[in-house]
Coordinates of C-alpha atoms in Angstrom, one line a residue:
M8 CA 42.4 -1.4 -78.0
S9 CA 41.5 -5.0 -77.9
L10 CA 38.3 -6.6 -77.0
G11 CA 39.6 -7.5 -73.5
G12 CA 40.6 -3.9 -72.9
V13 CA 37.1 -2.7 -73.9
A14 CA 35.5 -5.3 -71.6
A15 CA 37.7 -4.2 -68.7
L16 CA 36.8 -0.6 -69.4
V17 CA 33.1 -1.4 -69.5
A18 CA 33.4 -3.4 -66.4
S19 CA 35.2 -0.7 -64.5
G20 CA 32.6 1.9 -65.7
G21 CA 29.8 -0.4 -64.5
F22 CA 31.6 -0.7 -61.2
V23 CA 31.9 3.1 -60.9
V24 CA 28.1 3.4 -61.6
L25 CA 27.3 0.7 -59.0
V26 CA 29.5 2.5 -56.4
L27 CA 27.8 5.8 -57.1
F28 CA 24.4 4.1 -57.1
L29 CA 25.1 2.5 -53.7
A30 CA 26.8 5.6 -52.2
V31 CA 23.4 7.4 -51.7
P32 CA 21.7 4.8 -49.5
I33 CA 25.0 4.2 -47.6
L34 CA 25.2 8.0 -46.8
R35 CA 21.5 8.0 -45.8
A36 CA 22.1 5.0 -43.6
R37 CA 25.0 6.8 -42.0
H38 CA 22.8 9.7 -41.0
T39 CA 20.2 7.3 -39.6
V40 CA 22.9 5.5 -37.5
D41 CA 24.2 8.9 -36.3
A42 CA 20.7 9.9 -35.3
A43 CA 20.1 6.6 -33.5
T44 CA 23.4 7.0 -31.7
T45 CA 22.5 10.5 -30.5
A46 CA 19.1 9.3 -29.3
I47 CA 20.7 6.4 -27.4
C48 CA 23.2 8.8 -25.8
D49 CA 20.4 11.2 -24.8
A50 CA 18.4 8.4 -23.3
A51 CA 21.4 7.1 -21.3
N52 CA 22.1 10.7 -20.1
R53 CA 18.5 11.0 -18.9
T54 CA 18.1 7.6 -17.3
T55 CA 21.4 7.6 -15.4
P56 CA 20.2 10.2 -12.8
M57 CA 16.9 8.4 -12.5
L58 CA 18.7 5.1 -11.8
E59 CA 21.0 6.8 -9.3
R60 CA 17.9 8.2 -7.5
A61 CA 16.2 4.8 -7.6
N62 CA 19.3 3.2 -6.1
T63 CA 19.4 5.8 -3.3
T64 CA 15.7 5.2 -2.7
I65 CA 16.2 1.4 -2.5
D66 CA 19.2 1.9 -0.2
N67 CA 17.0 4.1 2.1
L68 CA 14.2 1.5 1.9
N69 CA 16.6 -1.3 2.8
T70 CA 17.8 0.7 5.8
A71 CA 14.2 1.3 6.9
L72 CA 13.4 -2.4 6.5
M73 CA 16.4 -3.3 8.6
Q74 CA 15.2 -1.0 11.4
V75 CA 11.7 -2.5 11.2
H76 CA 13.3 -6.0 11.4
S77 CA 15.2 -5.0 14.5
T78 CA 12.1 -3.5 16.0
L79 CA 10.1 -6.7 15.3
D80 CA 12.9 -8.8 16.9
G81 CA 12.6 -6.6 20.0
V82 CA 8.8 -7.0 20.0
N83 CA 9.1 -10.8 19.5
L84 CA 11.5 -10.9 22.5
Q85 CA 9.0 -8.9 24.6
L86 CA 6.2 -11.2 23.5
A87 CA 8.2 -14.3 24.6
R88 CA 8.7 -12.6 28.0
I89 CA 5.0 -11.9 28.3
D90 CA 4.2 -15.5 27.4
T91 CA 6.5 -16.7 30.2
I92 CA 4.8 -14.2 32.6
T93 CA 1.4 -15.3 31.4
E94 CA 2.3 -19.0 32.0
N95 CA 3.5 -18.2 35.5
V96 CA 0.4 -16.2 36.3
S97 CA -1.7 -19.2 35.0
H98 CA 0.2 -21.5 37.4
V99 CA -0.3 -19.1 40.3
S100 CA -4.0 -18.8 39.5
A101 CA -4.3 -22.6 39.5
N102 CA -2.5 -22.8 42.8
V103 CA -4.7 -20.1 44.3
A104 CA -7.8 -21.9 43.1
N105 CA -6.6 -25.2 44.6
L106 CA -5.8 -23.4 47.8
S107 CA -9.2 -21.8 47.9
T108 CA -10.8 -25.2 47.4
V109 CA -8.8 -26.7 50.2
V110 CA -9.5 -23.7 52.6
S111 CA -13.2 -23.8 51.6
A112 CA -13.4 -27.5 52.3
A113 CA -11.6 -27.2 55.6
A114 CA -13.7 -24.2 56.7
A115 CA -17.0 -25.7 55.4
S116 CA -16.9 -28.8 57.6
P117 CA -16.5 -27.0 60.9
L118 CA -18.8 -24.2 59.8
A119 CA -21.5 -26.8 59.0
K120 CA -21.0 -28.4 62.4
V121 CA -21.2 -25.0 64.1
A122 CA -24.4 -24.2 62.2
A123 CA -25.9 -27.5 63.1
F124 CA -25.0 -27.0 66.7
G125 CA -26.5 -23.5 66.7
Y126 CA -29.7 -24.9 65.2
G127 CA -29.8 -27.6 67.8
I128 CA -29.4 -25.1 70.6
R129 CA -32.1 -22.8 69.2
R130 CA -34.5 -25.7 68.8
A131 CA -33.8 -27.0 72.4
V132 CA -34.2 -23.5 73.8
G133 CA -37.4 -23.1 71.8
I134 CA -38.8 -26.4 73.1
R135 CA -37.8 -25.5 76.7
R136 CA -39.6 -22.2 76.3
H137 CA -42.6 -23.9 74.9
I138 CA -42.6 -26.4 77.8
A139 CA -42.1 -23.6 80.3
D140 CA -44.9 -21.6 78.8
E141 CA -47.3 -24.6 78.9
A142 CA -46.3 -25.2 82.5
E143 CA -47.0 -21.6 83.4
I144 CA -50.4 -21.7 81.6
R145 CA -51.4 -24.9 83.5
E146 CA -50.3 -23.4 86.8
Q147 CA -52.4 -20.3 86.1
R148 CA -55.4 -22.4 85.3
S149 CA -55.0 -24.4 88.4
H150 CA -55.1 -21.4 90.7

């Protein structure tokens, strides 16, 4: 055997030792990767039902929110109608107040005249009574 053959034999022996030396960590790494794969599969199997329930809950919540939205639309429509009614009532109240002022002014002027006329009549009747009473007293004294 020549020197080159011995060198090739030593190199191949070294390569075999290196492969055997690296085989142990590679096999351990394989077990670690297998365990990690199993853990990930278990986590996926557990989270899938939870995510499905979460999706169902979100779908139910979206349905409820749509119903609330529809209800609020109805309430807003009713409030708009109430605003219109309130505005109309406000106009009617203003018209009634104006009418009341006009009627009051129209009734107050004749009423004041009637009251003044009544006061004048009472005063005139009072003065006539007073004059009649004085005349009667004078007549009684003269007799």
